[in-house]
Coordinates of C-alpha atoms and ligand atoms in Angstrom, one line a residue:
M1 CA -0.2 -0.3 -0.3
R2 CA 0.6 3.8 -0.7
F3 CA 0.9 6.1 2.2
P4 CA -0.8 8.1 2.9
E5 CA -3.1 7.8 -0.5
D6 CA -4.3 4.5 0.1
V7 CA -5.2 4.9 3.8
P8 CA -9.1 4.7 3.6
V9 CA -11.2 7.5 5.5
L10 CA -13.5 6.1 8.1
T11 CA -16.2 8.1 9.5
D12 CA -19.4 7.4 11.1
G13 CA -20.6 11.0 11.1
S14 CA -19.4 12.1 14.4
I15 CA -15.0 11.0 14.4
T16 CA -13.2 10.7 11.0
L17 CA -10.4 8.1 11.3
R18 CA -7.6 9.0 8.3
A19 CA -3.9 9.0 7.6
H20 CA -1.5 11.0 10.3
T21 CA 0.6 14.2 8.7
T22 CA 2.9 16.2 10.0
A23 CA 0.4 18.3 11.8
D24 CA -0.5 15.9 14.3
V25 CA 3.3 15.0 15.5
E26 CA 2.6 18.2 18.2
P27 CA -0.6 17.3 19.3
A28 CA 0.4 13.6 19.6
Y29 CA 3.8 14.6 21.6
E30 CA 1.1 16.5 24.2
A31 CA -0.9 13.6 24.7
C32 CA 2.0 11.2 25.5
Q33 CA 2.7 13.5 28.3
D34 CA -0.2 12.1 30.2
P35 CA 0.5 9.9 32.8
Q36 CA -2.2 7.7 32.0
M37 CA -1.1 6.8 28.6
Q38 CA 2.2 6.4 30.2
Q39 CA 0.8 3.7 32.7
W40 CA -1.6 2.2 30.2
T41 CA 0.8 2.2 26.8
T42 CA 4.4 1.1 26.0
I43 CA 5.2 4.2 24.9
P44 CA 9.0 5.2 26.0
V45 CA 8.9 7.2 29.1
P46 CA 10.3 10.2 29.1
Y47 CA 8.1 10.9 25.8
L48 CA 10.5 13.1 23.4
R49 CA 9.4 14.9 21.1
E50 CA 11.4 13.2 18.4
H51 CA 9.5 9.8 19.6
A52 CA 6.5 11.5 18.1
V53 CA 8.5 12.5 14.8
S54 CA 9.6 9.0 13.9
Y55 CA 6.2 7.1 15.0
L56 CA 4.2 9.1 13.0
T57 CA 6.2 9.9 10.0
E58 CA 8.4 6.7 9.7
V59 CA 6.4 4.3 12.1
I60 CA 3.3 4.2 10.8
P61 CA 3.9 5.0 6.9
A62 CA 6.2 1.4 7.1
G63 CA 3.4 -0.2 8.8
W64 CA 0.7 0.8 6.1
R65 CA 3.6 0.1 3.6
N66 CA 4.7 -3.4 4.5
D67 CA 0.8 -4.2 4.9
G68 CA 1.7 -5.3 8.6
S69 CA 0.0 -2.6 10.7
F70 CA -2.4 0.3 10.0
A71 CA -2.6 3.0 12.0
W72 CA -5.0 6.0 11.6
A73 CA -5.2 9.5 13.0
I74 CA -8.6 9.7 15.0
E75 CA -10.1 12.8 14.1
Y76 CA -12.8 14.6 16.5
D77 CA -14.3 18.3 17.0
G78 CA -11.7 18.8 14.0
R79 CA -9.1 18.6 16.0
Y80 CA -6.1 15.4 16.1
A81 CA -7.8 13.3 19.2
G82 CA -5.4 10.8 19.5
T83 CA -4.5 7.0 17.6
I84 CA -5.7 3.8 16.8
D85 CA -4.4 0.4 15.0
L86 CA -4.9 -2.5 13.7
R87 CA -1.4 -5.3 13.8
D88 CA -1.7 -8.4 11.7
T89 CA -0.4 -11.3 13.3
Q90 CA -1.3 -13.5 10.5
G91 CA -3.5 -16.2 9.8
G92 CA -6.7 -14.2 9.6
Q93 CA -6.3 -12.6 13.2
G94 CA -4.8 -9.4 14.5
E95 CA -4.5 -6.7 17.3
I96 CA -6.1 -3.3 18.1
G97 CA -4.5 -0.7 20.3
F98 CA -5.9 2.8 21.1
A99 CA -5.1 5.5 22.7
V100 CA -7.3 9.1 22.6
A101 CA -5.7 12.5 24.0
P102 CA -7.1 13.5 27.9
W103 CA -9.2 16.3 26.4
A104 CA -11.3 13.9 24.2
R105 CA -11.6 11.0 26.6
G106 CA -15.1 10.5 28.2
H107 CA -16.9 11.4 25.1
G108 CA -17.7 7.9 23.1
V109 CA -14.8 8.6 20.8
M110 CA -12.7 5.4 21.4
T111 CA -15.8 3.4 21.5
R112 CA -16.7 4.4 17.8
A113 CA -13.3 4.6 17.0
V114 CA -12.9 0.7 17.5
K115 CA -16.1 -0.1 15.8
L116 CA -14.9 1.5 12.6
V117 CA -11.7 -0.3 12.7
V118 CA -13.0 -3.8 13.9
R119 CA -15.6 -3.8 10.6
H120 CA -12.7 -3.0 8.5
A121 CA -10.5 -5.6 10.1
F122 CA -13.7 -8.0 9.4
D123 CA -14.7 -6.4 6.0
V124 CA -11.7 -4.8 4.6
L125 CA -8.9 -7.0 5.6
G126 CA -10.6 -10.2 5.8
W127 CA -9.8 -11.1 9.3
N128 CA -11.2 -13.6 11.7
R129 CA -10.8 -12.3 14.8
V130 CA -9.5 -8.9 16.2
V131 CA -7.8 -9.1 19.9
W132 CA -7.8 -6.5 22.3
R133 CA -5.5 -6.8 25.0
A134 CA -4.4 -4.2 28.2
Y135 CA -3.0 -4.1 31.4
V136 CA -5.2 -5.5 34.3
G137 CA -6.2 -2.3 35.9
N138 CA -7.1 -0.3 32.8
W139 CA -10.5 0.1 33.6
G140 CA -11.1 2.7 30.5
S141 CA -9.9 0.6 27.7
R142 CA -11.7 -2.6 29.3
R143 CA -15.0 -0.6 29.3
V144 CA -14.3 0.5 26.0
A145 CA -13.6 -3.0 24.6
W146 CA -16.8 -4.1 26.5
K147 CA -18.6 -2.0 24.7
A148 CA -17.4 -2.4 21.5
G149 CA -18.4 -6.2 22.0
F150 CA -15.6 -7.8 22.8
R151 CA -15.7 -11.5 24.7
H152 CA -14.2 -14.1 26.3
L153 CA -12.0 -11.9 28.9
V154 CA -9.6 -13.6 30.2
T155 CA -6.1 -12.7 32.1
V156 CA -2.8 -13.9 31.7
A157 CA -0.6 -13.6 34.7
G158 CA 2.7 -11.5 33.3
G159 CA 1.4 -11.9 30.0
G160 CA 1.8 -7.8 29.1
L161 CA 4.9 -6.6 28.9
Q162 CA 6.2 -3.1 29.2
R163 CA 9.5 -1.4 28.9
G164 CA 11.2 -4.6 30.0
V165 CA 9.1 -5.3 33.2
R166 CA 6.2 -8.0 32.9
R167 CA 2.7 -6.9 33.5
D168 CA -0.7 -9.1 34.5
E169 CA -2.8 -8.4 31.1
W170 CA -6.8 -9.1 30.0
V171 CA -7.2 -10.3 26.7
A172 CA -10.8 -10.4 25.0
S173 CA -11.4 -11.0 21.5
I174 CA -14.0 -10.5 19.2
G175 CA -15.1 -12.7 16.0
R176 CA -16.2 -11.4 12.6
D177 CA -19.6 -12.7 12.6
E178 CA -20.5 -11.4 16.9
E179 CA -22.1 -8.4 16.9
L180 CA -20.4 -5.3 18.0
E181 CA -22.5 -5.0 21.2
P182 CA -21.9 -5.5 24.8
Q183 CA -22.0 -9.1 26.0
G184 CA -23.2 -9.3 29.7
H185 CA -23.8 -7.0 32.1
W186 CA -21.5 -4.1 33.5
W187 CA -23.7 -3.3 36.3
D188 CA -23.7 0.4 37.6
V189 CA -23.1 1.1 41.1
P190 CA -25.7 3.7 42.0
V191 CA -25.8 6.0 45.2
V192 CA -28.7 4.2 47.2
E193 CA -30.3 7.4 49.6
G194 CA -32.0 5.9 52.6
D195 CA -33.7 7.3 55.6
N196 CA -30.2 7.3 57.8
L197 CA -27.8 5.6 55.4
R198 CA -26.3 6.1 51.7
L199 CA -25.0 3.3 50.1
R200 CA -22.1 4.3 47.4
A201 CA -19.1 2.4 45.4
L202 CA -16.5 1.3 47.7
R203 CA -13.7 3.5 47.1
P204 CA -9.5 2.7 47.6
D205 CA -9.6 5.4 50.1
D206 CA -12.0 3.3 52.5
A207 CA -9.2 0.5 52.8
D208 CA -8.3 1.6 56.8
R209 CA -12.1 1.1 57.5
V210 CA -12.2 -2.3 55.3
V211 CA -9.5 -3.4 57.6
E212 CA -10.8 -2.5 60.9
A213 CA -14.1 -4.1 60.1
C214 CA -12.6 -7.4 58.4
T215 CA -10.5 -8.0 61.0
D216 CA -12.9 -8.2 63.9
E217 CA -13.4 -11.2 65.8
R218 CA -17.0 -11.7 64.8
T219 CA -16.7 -10.8 61.1
Q220 CA -13.6 -13.2 61.1
H221 CA -15.5 -16.1 63.1
W222 CA -19.1 -15.6 61.1
L223 CA -17.0 -15.2 57.7
A224 CA -15.0 -18.1 57.4
G225 CA -13.8 -17.4 53.8
M226 CA -12.2 -14.2 54.5
P227 CA -8.4 -14.0 54.6
S228 CA -7.0 -14.1 58.0
P229 CA -4.6 -12.4 58.5
Y230 CA -6.5 -9.7 57.2
G231 CA -4.1 -6.5 56.1
R232 CA -4.1 -3.8 53.8
Q233 CA -3.2 -5.2 50.8
E234 CA -6.2 -7.7 51.2
A235 CA -8.9 -4.5 52.0
E236 CA -7.2 -3.0 48.4
A237 CA -7.8 -6.4 46.7
F238 CA -11.3 -6.7 47.8
I239 CA -12.0 -3.0 46.9
E240 CA -10.2 -3.6 43.0
G241 CA -12.3 -7.5 42.8
R242 CA -15.9 -4.9 43.0
L243 CA -14.7 -3.3 40.2
E244 CA -14.2 -7.0 38.8
N245 CA -17.6 -8.2 39.7
S246 CA -19.7 -4.8 38.6
A247 CA -17.5 -5.5 35.5
S248 CA -18.0 -8.9 35.2
G249 CA -22.0 -9.1 35.4
E250 CA -21.5 -11.3 38.9
G251 CA -22.3 -8.7 41.2
V252 CA -22.8 -5.7 43.2
S253 CA -21.3 -4.2 46.4
W254 CA -21.9 -0.7 48.2
A255 CA -20.0 0.7 50.9
I256 CA -22.3 1.5 53.2
T257 CA -21.9 5.2 54.6
E258 CA -24.3 7.6 56.7
P259 CA -25.0 10.8 54.7
G260 CA -23.5 13.2 57.3
S261 CA -19.7 11.3 57.2
D262 CA -19.6 9.3 54.7
L263 CA -17.5 6.8 56.7
L264 CA -17.6 3.1 55.6
L265 CA -20.1 1.5 58.1
G266 CA -19.8 -2.2 56.4
N267 CA -20.6 -3.7 52.7
V268 CA -23.5 -4.6 51.6
S269 CA -23.5 -7.2 48.5
V270 CA -25.9 -8.9 45.7
F271 CA -23.8 -11.3 44.3
D272 CA -24.1 -14.6 41.6
L273 CA -25.8 -12.6 39.4
R274 CA -24.5 -14.5 36.0
N275 CA -26.4 -18.2 38.3
R276 CA -26.2 -20.6 35.2
I277 CA -29.2 -22.6 36.4
D278 CA -31.2 -19.1 37.5
A279 CA -30.5 -15.7 36.3
T280 CA -32.9 -14.3 37.5
M281 CA -31.7 -14.6 41.7
G282 CA -29.1 -13.1 43.8
E283 CA -27.4 -13.7 47.0
V284 CA -27.5 -11.1 49.8
G285 CA -24.1 -11.0 51.6
Y286 CA -22.6 -8.1 54.1
W287 CA -20.4 -7.3 57.1
L288 CA -20.3 -4.3 59.1
H289 CA -17.8 -2.6 61.0
P290 CA -18.2 -3.2 65.2
Q291 CA -18.6 0.1 65.6
A292 CA -22.3 0.5 63.7
R293 CA -23.6 -2.8 64.9
G294 CA -26.8 -3.0 66.9
R295 CA -28.9 0.3 65.4
G296 CA -30.7 -1.3 62.4
V297 CA -28.0 -0.2 60.1
M298 CA -27.4 -3.8 58.3
T299 CA -31.2 -4.0 58.2
E300 CA -31.9 -0.8 56.7
A301 CA -28.7 -1.5 54.2
V302 CA -30.4 -4.8 53.3
R303 CA -34.3 -2.9 52.5
L304 CA -32.1 -0.7 50.0
A305 CA -30.0 -3.3 48.3
A306 CA -33.0 -6.0 47.9
R307 CA -34.9 -2.9 46.7
H308 CA -32.5 -1.8 43.7
A309 CA -31.8 -6.0 43.2
F310 CA -35.8 -5.6 42.5
T311 CA -36.1 -3.0 40.3
P312 CA -35.8 -3.7 36.3
I313 CA -32.9 -3.5 34.7
E314 CA -34.6 -0.7 32.2
Q315 CA -35.3 1.3 35.0
G316 CA -31.4 0.8 36.3
G317 CA -31.8 -1.9 39.0
L318 CA -30.7 -5.5 38.5
G319 CA -34.0 -7.2 37.6
R320 CA -33.7 -9.8 40.1
R321 CA -36.9 -12.3 41.3
R322 CA -35.5 -13.9 44.1
L323 CA -32.8 -13.4 46.5
V324 CA -31.5 -15.9 49.2
L325 CA -29.3 -15.1 51.9
Y326 CA -27.6 -17.4 54.1
A327 CA -26.6 -17.4 57.7
A328 CA -24.8 -19.8 59.8
I329 CA -26.9 -21.4 62.7
G330 CA -25.7 -19.1 65.4
N331 CA -25.5 -15.8 63.9
K332 CA -28.7 -14.3 65.5
A333 CA -27.6 -10.9 64.2
S334 CA -27.9 -12.0 60.9
A335 CA -30.8 -14.0 61.2
Y336 CA -32.7 -10.5 62.6
V337 CA -31.6 -8.7 59.3
A338 CA -32.8 -11.5 57.0
E339 CA -36.5 -11.7 58.6
A340 CA -36.7 -8.0 59.5
N341 CA -36.4 -7.6 55.8
G342 CA -39.3 -10.3 55.1
F343 CA -36.8 -13.1 54.1
T344 CA -38.8 -16.2 54.4
L345 CA -37.1 -19.4 56.2
T346 CA -37.0 -22.2 53.8
G347 CA -34.7 -24.6 55.5
T348 CA -31.6 -25.5 57.0
A349 CA -28.5 -26.6 55.3
R350 CA -26.7 -29.3 57.3
A351 CA -23.3 -29.1 58.0
A352 CA -23.0 -26.5 55.0
S353 CA -20.8 -23.6 56.3
P354 CA -17.2 -24.3 56.9
R355 CA -15.7 -23.4 60.1
R356 CA -12.0 -22.1 60.3
D357 CA -11.5 -24.9 62.7
G358 CA -12.2 -27.9 59.8
S359 CA -15.9 -28.3 61.3
F360 CA -19.2 -26.8 60.1
D361 CA -22.1 -25.0 60.8
D362 CA -25.6 -26.1 59.9
L363 CA -26.5 -22.9 57.5
L364 CA -30.0 -21.4 57.5
C365 CA -31.8 -20.9 54.1
F366 CA -33.9 -17.8 53.4
D367 CA -35.2 -16.3 50.3
L368 CA -37.0 -13.4 49.1
L369 CA -39.3 -13.1 46.3
S370 CA -39.8 -9.8 44.6
T371 CA -43.8 -10.1 44.8
D372 CA -43.0 -10.6 49.0
S373 CA -44.2 -8.1 51.0
R374 CA -40.5 -6.7 52.3
G375 CA -41.3 -6.1 56.2
E376 CA -40.0 -2.2 55.9
S377 CA -41.8 -1.0 58.9
G378 CA -39.5 -4.4 60.5
P379 CA -37.7 -3.5 64.0
R380 CA -34.8 -1.9 63.9
S381 CA -32.8 -3.0 66.8
T382 CA -30.5 -6.1 66.0
E383 CA -28.6 -7.2 68.8
Ligands
COA408 C1 -9.0 4.1 27.5 C2 -9.0 5.2 26.3 C3 -8.9 4.6 25.4 C4 -10.5 5.6 26.5 O1 -10.9 6.2 25.4 P1 -12.0 7.3 25.4 O2 -12.4 8.2 24.0 O3 -12.4 8.1 26.7 O4 -13.5 6.2 25.5 P2 -15.1 6.2 25.3 O5 -15.3 7.4 25.9 O6 -15.4 5.4 23.9 O7 -15.3 5.1 26.5 C5 -14.9 5.0 28.3 C6 -15.9 4.6 29.2 O8 -15.0 3.9 29.7 C7 -15.4 4.4 30.9 N1 -14.3 4.7 31.8 C8 -13.4 5.7 32.1 N2 -12.4 5.7 33.1 C9 -13.5 4.1 33.9 C10 -12.7 3.8 34.7 N3 -11.9 3.8 35.5 N4 -13.6 2.6 35.4 C11 -14.8 2.3 34.6 N5 -15.1 3.4 33.8 C12 -14.5 3.8 32.9 C13 -16.1 6.1 30.9 O9 -17.1 6.1 31.6 C14 -17.0 5.5 29.5 O10 -17.4 4.8 29.5 P3 -19.4 5.3 29.8 O11 -19.1 6.4 28.0 O12 -20.1 3.9 29.2 O13 -19.6 6.1 30.2 C15 -8.6 6.4 27.2 O14 -8.8 6.5 28.3 C16 -7.1 6.6 26.9 O15 -6.4 7.1 25.9 N6 -6.5 6.1 27.8 C17 -5.2 6.0 27.7 C18 -4.2 5.2 27.0 C19 -4.9 3.5 27.1 O16 -5.2 3.0 28.2 N7 -4.7 2.7 26.4 C20 -5.7 1.9 25.7 C21 -4.8 0.3 26.0 S1 -5.0 -0.9 26.1

């Protein structure tokens, strides 16, 4: 192919993909000063003007001429906004890479660009599959890939190489006959306002409170699956894991907070939302910071979480038909929370709740149907 004559112009009316020009060098150089660009891509650091010059005027044209890689400049709002490329890895398959300047982020630019380029890969280049790769934690990129229909996501430990250092990598792909639309749910974690409480997404700065709550003796006793000892690393992994849960469609977790202080009082989750046998059910789980116990906090938090869980998906909820909740037989406070919210005790599973000492407790099994009365006026004290 000849550069730039043979570079196809792709547009959806909102963005245009075209051949790079020397006028793009300066904005590309500026965009590459962005810390996120440096954190999530393989560009040289520090990024010098000469890097932009050689990439745009030598590397990119050579890619087109050799039919090995195809990079387009993204034009948005009349300006150079970023670069997207396809790299042929042979055998009817290739990889996509992209980056957008900070000023153009969050407007759907990259999702549109990815869709245009993936269609080009299938319809013009004749590829059968396009592969997306990103370092673990690059949620913006993962969201773009999800919105454009990439699927079969896996994590490859040490799969990425960045400036000589191995990093864990997410890999997903899309095949030529697959829809360029999201597969599965990426649940929102909305703020839910109650009379006395506010549920919100967990944040990295909740870590200290999470450690306090999860090192507590009673939390450790009743939640035998919780890591022990439980330190900051475990708390940070837990918080990052909540993002993974909502992104994968597995569950939604909230920090329970008081409207005034915003201090984390505990956690409430609705999970198992991808249950293979019944995709309309969810399980409720929770724990509370010791300082927040005994005053009805979890009863209200579960009420708010259940309300959101039963709200139809079209209205921003989880569209659940049935919730289940399990409490080990001696855990009276937990059983109380279930009953105060109108859950029905359906039975006792024998020796079903593992303890840290190797023994097993019986497990009380509760459920709540969307058609049940929710016990909204139940008593408020738990202990
Ligand atoms: C990743 C990147 C390309 C996204 O570009 P963009 O034009 O902002 O993408 P879009 O606007 O099409 O979509 C971004 C989506 O990610 C979401 N998002 C961004 N950061 C997020 C985060 N930390 N967690 C969850 N979602 C996030 C946005 O809200 C948006 O979703 P929405 O439209 O449903 O609200 C851009 O941030 C970027 O260039 N980053 C640095 C370079 C990079 O990471 N490249 C990819 C390497 S694999």
